[in-house]
Amino acid sequence: MPIKSIAVKGFTLIELVVTMAVLAILVALAAPSFESVFNNNRLTGNANQLLTGLQSARMEAVRRNARVVVCSNATPDVANDCNGAWQGWMTYVDDGAGNPLNASNGVFDAGEAVLSSGTISAPTQLQASPAISVDNLISFSPDGLAYDNAGALLRARFAFCIPTVSPPENTRFITILAGSQMTITRFDGGGACAAPANP
């Protein structure tokens, strides 16, 4: 009786090793473009979140007929307070929480309603132009407009940045003009993160 051979289907060890080597080469070639996509998404996501917070603060100031403040908060996940660098931010109604002496004083007082807060995800950095960095806050009046310390309509800029050349446009500017017009634009910072100038 003749012996029948049974065909075994599958990969040999050599075929598997060659396939894995080709896959590793393809992943190594694609990694820089993935980094650019991830950084681009981080910048855009953070800028959109702050822009939404600013626009919401403006609308709440009109709706509540009260001053609404967006301020820097170095520890937004720990405490509601206006403090430190722009590692995060919070928005609150500056109405004194029933105490007229504390209303519209630009200071977060106990009992004032916190409307929102945000955290900047690393490695993204946030810097403010001089018109904002004086007090580290933007205050929207009940008319929906933001004013600088001299009483003029606010002209200021935020810069979200990642110190990298991947992507080349490593900065997102949030520009505030005429006290309420807000836009996001891309900027090639050459891999550096510099504080923005007032527009």
mmCIF file of C-alpha atoms in Angstrom:
data_model
loop_
_atom_site.group_PDB
_atom_site.id
_atom_site.type_symbol
_atom_site.label_atom_id
_atom_site.label_comp_id
_atom_site.label_asym_id
_atom_site.label_seq_id
_atom_site.Cartn_x
_atom_site.Cartn_y
_atom_site.Cartn_z
ATOM 1 C CA MET A 1 0.000 0.000 0.000
ATOM 2 C CA PRO A 2 1.512 3.336 -1.074
ATOM 3 C CA ILE A 3 2.108 6.056 1.538
ATOM 4 C CA LYS A 4 0.131 9.214 0.897
ATOM 5 C CA SER A 5 1.763 12.553 1.642
ATOM 6 C CA ILE A 6 -0.300 15.132 3.460
ATOM 7 C CA ALA A 7 0.151 18.746 2.350
ATOM 8 C CA VAL A 8 0.559 21.127 5.273
ATOM 9 C CA LYS A 9 -0.583 24.681 4.689
ATOM 10 C CA GLY A 10 0.998 27.647 6.455
ATOM 11 C CA PHE A 11 4.091 29.810 6.614
ATOM 12 C CA THR A 12 7.595 28.613 7.042
ATOM 13 C CA LEU A 13 9.781 30.257 9.650
ATOM 14 C CA ILE A 14 11.843 31.968 6.940
ATOM 15 C CA GLU A 15 8.728 33.442 5.282
ATOM 16 C CA LEU A 16 7.522 34.764 8.646
ATOM 17 C CA VAL A 17 10.898 36.386 9.446
ATOM 18 C CA VAL A 18 11.081 38.061 6.014
ATOM 19 C CA THR A 19 7.511 39.368 6.365
ATOM 20 C CA MET A 20 8.231 40.799 9.819
ATOM 21 C CA ALA A 21 11.424 42.468 8.529
ATOM 22 C CA VAL A 22 9.543 44.138 5.660
ATOM 23 C CA LEU A 23 6.815 45.284 8.073
ATOM 24 C CA ALA A 24 9.419 46.758 10.453
ATOM 25 C CA ILE A 25 11.006 48.715 7.597
ATOM 26 C CA LEU A 26 7.628 50.100 6.500
ATOM 27 C CA VAL A 27 6.748 51.164 10.072
ATOM 28 C CA ALA A 28 10.153 52.865 10.474
ATOM 29 C CA LEU A 29 9.616 54.813 7.256
ATOM 30 C CA ALA A 30 6.084 55.878 8.249
ATOM 31 C CA ALA A 31 6.887 56.902 11.859
ATOM 32 C CA PRO A 32 7.942 60.529 11.092
ATOM 33 C CA SER A 33 4.704 61.228 9.228
ATOM 34 C CA PHE A 34 2.692 59.771 12.127
ATOM 35 C CA GLU A 35 4.493 62.109 14.514
ATOM 36 C CA SER A 36 3.495 65.054 12.351
ATOM 37 C CA VAL A 37 -0.147 63.936 12.330
ATOM 38 C CA PHE A 38 -0.215 63.441 16.112
ATOM 39 C CA ASN A 39 1.368 66.839 16.831
ATOM 40 C CA ASN A 40 -0.951 68.551 14.365
ATOM 41 C CA ASN A 41 -3.961 66.998 16.106
ATOM 42 C CA ARG A 42 -2.666 68.036 19.552
ATOM 43 C CA LEU A 43 -2.222 71.655 18.442
ATOM 44 C CA THR A 44 -5.576 71.867 16.692
ATOM 45 C CA GLY A 45 -7.463 70.138 19.514
ATOM 46 C CA ASN A 46 -6.037 72.396 22.228
ATOM 47 C CA ALA A 47 -6.602 75.563 20.176
ATOM 48 C CA ASN A 48 -10.192 74.577 19.399
ATOM 49 C CA GLN A 49 -10.900 73.859 23.066
ATOM 50 C CA LEU A 50 -9.657 77.279 24.204
ATOM 51 C CA LEU A 51 -11.450 79.064 21.356
ATOM 52 C CA THR A 52 -14.688 77.333 22.362
ATOM 53 C CA GLY A 53 -14.106 78.418 25.973
ATOM 54 C CA LEU A 54 -13.564 82.033 24.910
ATOM 55 C CA GLN A 55 -16.659 82.093 22.713
ATOM 56 C CA SER A 56 -18.756 80.483 25.448
ATOM 57 C CA ALA A 57 -17.497 83.063 27.974
ATOM 58 C CA ARG A 58 -18.533 85.870 25.631
ATOM 59 C CA MET A 59 -22.027 84.409 25.163
ATOM 60 C CA GLU A 60 -22.450 83.807 28.904
ATOM 61 C CA ALA A 61 -21.487 87.420 29.670
ATOM 62 C CA VAL A 62 -24.287 88.639 27.408
ATOM 63 C CA ARG A 63 -26.791 86.028 28.614
ATOM 64 C CA ARG A 64 -26.158 86.621 32.329
ATOM 65 C CA ASN A 65 -25.621 90.397 31.960
ATOM 66 C CA ALA A 66 -22.494 89.953 34.091
ATOM 67 C CA ARG A 67 -18.749 90.004 33.707
ATOM 68 C CA VAL A 68 -17.289 86.602 32.708
ATOM 69 C CA VAL A 69 -13.562 85.966 33.056
ATOM 70 C CA VAL A 70 -11.243 83.464 31.385
ATOM 71 C CA CYS A 71 -8.037 83.186 33.429
ATOM 72 C CA SER A 72 -4.883 81.086 33.603
ATOM 73 C CA ASN A 73 -4.988 78.098 35.920
ATOM 74 C CA ALA A 74 -1.776 76.167 36.451
ATOM 75 C CA THR A 75 -3.680 73.343 38.198
ATOM 76 C CA PRO A 76 -7.138 73.062 36.563
ATOM 77 C CA ASP A 77 -7.532 69.421 37.594
ATOM 78 C CA VAL A 78 -6.764 70.197 41.245
ATOM 79 C CA ALA A 79 -8.361 73.502 42.149
ATOM 80 C CA ASN A 80 -10.581 76.254 40.800
ATOM 81 C CA ASP A 81 -8.336 79.268 41.038
ATOM 82 C CA CYS A 82 -6.704 81.847 38.790
ATOM 83 C CA ASN A 83 -3.000 81.292 39.165
ATOM 84 C CA GLY A 84 0.316 80.742 37.494
ATOM 85 C CA ALA A 85 1.220 79.951 33.945
ATOM 86 C CA TRP A 86 -1.149 79.035 31.133
ATOM 87 C CA GLN A 87 -0.978 75.269 31.742
ATOM 88 C CA GLY A 88 -4.743 75.373 31.768
ATOM 89 C CA TRP A 89 -7.583 77.852 32.099
ATOM 90 C CA MET A 90 -10.947 78.311 33.718
ATOM 91 C CA THR A 91 -14.000 80.444 33.043
ATOM 92 C CA TYR A 92 -16.089 81.929 35.850
ATOM 93 C CA VAL A 93 -18.853 84.484 36.387
ATOM 94 C CA ASP A 94 -17.321 87.495 38.174
ATOM 95 C CA ASP A 95 -20.534 88.526 39.948
ATOM 96 C CA GLY A 96 -19.309 88.486 43.559
ATOM 97 C CA ALA A 97 -21.509 85.490 44.419
ATOM 98 C CA GLY A 98 -24.088 87.777 46.007
ATOM 99 C CA ASN A 99 -21.562 90.207 47.477
ATOM 100 C CA PRO A 100 -21.696 93.462 45.463
ATOM 101 C CA LEU A 101 -18.306 94.530 46.846
ATOM 102 C CA ASN A 102 -16.661 91.578 45.051
ATOM 103 C CA ALA A 103 -18.604 91.881 41.803
ATOM 104 C CA SER A 104 -16.524 92.519 38.682
ATOM 105 C CA ASN A 105 -13.268 92.716 40.634
ATOM 106 C CA GLY A 106 -11.373 90.324 38.342
ATOM 107 C CA VAL A 107 -10.633 88.007 41.259
ATOM 108 C CA PHE A 108 -12.126 84.542 41.644
ATOM 109 C CA ASP A 109 -14.115 84.790 44.873
ATOM 110 C CA ALA A 110 -15.612 81.909 46.839
ATOM 111 C CA GLY A 111 -19.045 81.050 45.535
ATOM 112 C CA GLU A 112 -18.616 82.468 42.028
ATOM 113 C CA ALA A 113 -19.832 80.015 39.411
ATOM 114 C CA VAL A 114 -17.167 78.154 37.426
ATOM 115 C CA LEU A 115 -18.497 77.609 33.914
ATOM 116 C CA SER A 116 -15.697 75.548 32.389
ATOM 117 C CA SER A 117 -12.035 74.671 32.590
ATOM 118 C CA GLY A 118 -9.443 73.140 30.329
ATOM 119 C CA THR A 119 -6.053 71.481 30.543
ATOM 120 C CA ILE A 120 -3.284 71.733 27.976
ATOM 121 C CA SER A 121 -2.018 68.310 27.029
ATOM 122 C CA ALA A 122 1.764 67.922 26.823
ATOM 123 C CA PRO A 123 3.938 68.539 24.871
ATOM 124 C CA THR A 124 1.802 71.505 23.804
ATOM 125 C CA GLN A 125 2.690 74.890 25.326
ATOM 126 C CA LEU A 126 0.445 77.953 25.637
ATOM 127 C CA GLN A 127 1.723 81.523 25.784
ATOM 128 C CA ALA A 128 -0.143 84.828 25.811
ATOM 129 C CA SER A 129 0.681 88.172 24.225
ATOM 130 C CA PRO A 130 1.437 91.188 26.458
ATOM 131 C CA ALA A 131 -2.172 92.435 26.416
ATOM 132 C CA ILE A 132 -3.217 89.206 28.169
ATOM 133 C CA SER A 133 -0.131 88.392 30.204
ATOM 134 C CA VAL A 134 -0.401 91.579 32.303
ATOM 135 C CA ASP A 135 -3.197 90.064 34.426
ATOM 136 C CA ASN A 136 -3.293 86.554 32.879
ATOM 137 C CA LEU A 137 -6.989 86.933 32.173
ATOM 138 C CA ILE A 138 -9.528 88.019 29.593
ATOM 139 C CA SER A 139 -12.670 89.664 30.896
ATOM 140 C CA PHE A 140 -15.861 89.833 28.822
ATOM 141 C CA SER A 141 -18.290 92.601 29.785
ATOM 142 C CA PRO A 142 -22.081 92.219 29.612
ATOM 143 C CA ASP A 143 -21.944 93.801 26.130
ATOM 144 C CA GLY A 144 -19.975 90.718 24.951
ATOM 145 C CA LEU A 145 -16.738 92.619 24.374
ATOM 146 C CA ALA A 146 -13.342 92.286 26.050
ATOM 147 C CA TYR A 147 -11.379 95.391 26.997
ATOM 148 C CA ASP A 148 -7.721 95.892 27.863
ATOM 149 C CA ASN A 149 -6.457 97.665 30.989
ATOM 150 C CA ALA A 150 -6.638 101.052 29.234
ATOM 151 C CA GLY A 151 -10.332 100.553 28.438
ATOM 152 C CA ALA A 152 -9.806 99.986 24.706
ATOM 153 C CA LEU A 153 -11.196 96.982 22.855
ATOM 154 C CA LEU A 154 -8.866 94.045 23.392
ATOM 155 C CA ARG A 155 -6.339 93.150 20.690
ATOM 156 C CA ALA A 156 -4.443 90.096 21.883
ATOM 157 C CA ARG A 157 -3.148 86.711 20.864
ATOM 158 C CA PHE A 158 -2.596 83.236 22.316
ATOM 159 C CA ALA A 159 -0.026 80.856 20.825
ATOM 160 C CA PHE A 160 -0.280 77.079 21.133
ATOM 161 C CA CYS A 161 3.060 75.570 20.172
ATOM 162 C CA ILE A 162 5.064 72.349 20.159
ATOM 163 C CA PRO A 163 8.852 72.815 19.896
ATOM 164 C CA THR A 164 9.309 70.646 16.801
ATOM 165 C CA VAL A 165 9.588 70.901 13.030
ATOM 166 C CA SER A 166 7.106 68.073 12.602
ATOM 167 C CA PRO A 167 4.739 69.566 11.493
ATOM 168 C CA PRO A 168 6.500 72.643 10.066
ATOM 169 C CA GLU A 169 3.537 74.827 11.107
ATOM 170 C CA ASN A 170 4.141 74.099 14.785
ATOM 171 C CA THR A 171 2.091 77.028 16.159
ATOM 172 C CA ARG A 172 -1.622 77.845 16.290
ATOM 173 C CA PHE A 173 -2.502 81.468 16.977
ATOM 174 C CA ILE A 174 -5.830 82.402 18.541
ATOM 175 C CA THR A 175 -6.209 86.072 17.702
ATOM 176 C CA ILE A 176 -8.738 88.363 19.393
ATOM 177 C CA LEU A 177 -9.573 91.609 17.583
ATOM 178 C CA ALA A 178 -12.067 94.379 18.311
ATOM 179 C CA GLY A 179 -12.818 92.811 21.681
ATOM 180 C CA SER A 180 -14.691 89.806 20.336
ATOM 181 C CA GLN A 181 -13.595 88.648 16.855
ATOM 182 C CA MET A 182 -11.636 85.407 17.289
ATOM 183 C CA THR A 183 -9.768 83.335 14.722
ATOM 184 C CA ILE A 184 -7.312 80.440 14.637
ATOM 185 C CA THR A 185 -4.386 80.560 12.210
ATOM 186 C CA ARG A 186 -1.387 78.304 11.584
ATOM 187 C CA PHE A 187 2.161 79.611 11.821
ATOM 188 C CA ASP A 188 5.601 78.175 11.025
ATOM 189 C CA GLY A 189 7.671 78.889 14.115
ATOM 190 C CA GLY A 190 10.757 77.155 12.760
ATOM 191 C CA GLY A 191 10.648 74.578 15.549
ATOM 192 C CA ALA A 192 10.705 77.242 18.290
ATOM 193 C CA CYS A 193 8.023 78.403 20.705
ATOM 194 C CA ALA A 194 8.180 82.176 21.117
ATOM 195 C CA ALA A 195 5.747 84.373 23.024
ATOM 196 C CA PRO A 196 3.362 86.043 20.568
ATOM 197 C CA ALA A 197 3.112 89.782 20.020
ATOM 198 C CA ASN A 198 -0.168 91.681 20.190
ATOM 199 C CA PRO A 199 -1.822 91.812 16.736
#
